[in-house]
């Protein structure tokens, strides 16, 4: 069975870095890309900039991964 015939796996990556430079987001994507290749999965991901652009994933994803980020997410409330 090829990866296109396998059940799709949708991953939401929630970015909480609020625009700060970081390696975490790149690493999440690299890990998912390697895992997809090694296991021949039909895996896709989408990045959501929650603190910077108020992007929130819907409930149609199979996996949700959240980054850390600078400071407390509560401190940026209302900004």
Short mmCIF file of C-alpha atoms in Angstrom, two decimals:
data_model
loop_
_atom_site.label_atom_id
_atom_site.label_comp_id
_atom_site.label_asym_id
_atom_site.label_seq_id
_atom_site.Cartn_x
_atom_site.Cartn_y
_atom_site.Cartn_z
CA UNK A 1 0.00 0.00 0.00
CA UNK A 2 1.42 3.42 -0.94
CA UNK A 3 1.23 6.53 1.22
CA UNK A 4 -1.49 8.00 -1.00
CA UNK A 5 -3.69 4.94 -0.38
CA UNK A 6 -3.29 5.10 3.40
CA UNK A 7 -5.70 6.91 5.68
CA UNK A 8 -4.71 10.58 5.86
CA UNK A 9 -3.32 11.90 9.14
CA UNK A 10 -3.79 15.64 9.67
CA UNK A 11 -1.56 17.42 12.19
CA UNK A 12 -2.09 20.94 13.55
CA UNK A 13 1.07 22.65 14.80
CA UNK A 14 0.16 25.51 17.14
CA UNK A 15 2.86 28.20 17.21
CA UNK A 16 2.96 30.07 20.54
CA UNK A 17 6.23 31.93 19.86
CA UNK A 18 4.43 35.20 19.06
CA UNK A 19 6.77 36.03 16.17
CA UNK A 20 9.98 35.44 18.14
CA UNK A 21 12.77 33.63 16.25
CA UNK A 22 13.03 29.99 17.31
CA UNK A 23 14.10 26.53 16.18
CA UNK A 24 11.13 24.67 17.65
CA UNK A 25 8.76 25.20 14.74
CA UNK A 26 11.37 24.12 12.18
CA UNK A 27 12.14 21.05 14.28
CA UNK A 28 8.46 20.03 14.53
CA UNK A 29 8.18 20.18 10.75
CA UNK A 30 11.46 18.28 10.20
CA UNK A 31 10.40 15.54 12.62
CA UNK A 32 6.99 15.15 10.95
CA UNK A 33 8.55 15.09 7.47
CA UNK A 34 11.05 12.39 8.51
CA UNK A 35 8.36 10.34 10.27
CA UNK A 36 6.10 10.57 7.22
CA UNK A 37 8.89 9.33 4.94
CA UNK A 38 10.17 6.58 7.25
CA UNK A 39 6.69 5.15 7.83
CA UNK A 40 5.28 5.93 4.37
CA UNK A 41 2.32 7.81 5.81
CA UNK A 42 -0.21 10.07 4.14
CA UNK A 43 0.56 12.78 6.68
CA UNK A 44 0.02 16.51 6.30
CA UNK A 45 0.43 19.38 8.72
CA UNK A 46 -0.63 22.99 9.00
CA UNK A 47 0.93 25.67 11.21
CA UNK A 48 -1.30 28.02 13.21
CA UNK A 49 0.15 31.26 14.61
CA UNK A 50 -2.06 31.47 17.68
CA UNK A 51 -0.45 34.32 19.62
CA UNK A 52 0.76 36.35 16.63
CA UNK A 53 -2.27 36.14 14.33
CA UNK A 54 -4.96 34.55 16.51
CA UNK A 55 -5.10 31.50 14.20
CA UNK A 56 -6.90 28.58 15.83
CA UNK A 57 -7.17 25.10 14.30
CA UNK A 58 -10.60 23.57 13.98
CA UNK A 59 -11.52 20.11 15.24
CA UNK A 60 -10.78 18.34 11.94
CA UNK A 61 -7.20 17.40 12.87
CA UNK A 62 -6.05 14.03 14.18
CA UNK A 63 -3.06 15.35 16.15
CA UNK A 64 -2.40 18.71 17.83
CA UNK A 65 1.16 19.78 18.70
CA UNK A 66 1.79 22.98 20.61
CA UNK A 67 5.08 24.83 20.90
CA UNK A 68 6.24 26.64 23.96
CA UNK A 69 6.95 30.30 23.62
CA UNK A 70 8.39 33.32 25.30
CA UNK A 71 6.71 34.43 28.50
CA UNK A 72 3.27 33.47 29.62
CA UNK A 73 0.46 33.18 27.06
CA UNK A 74 -1.77 34.95 29.59
CA UNK A 75 0.51 38.03 29.52
CA UNK A 76 -0.30 38.59 25.84
CA UNK A 77 -4.06 38.45 26.43
CA UNK A 78 -5.73 41.49 24.93
CA UNK A 79 -2.61 42.62 23.06
#
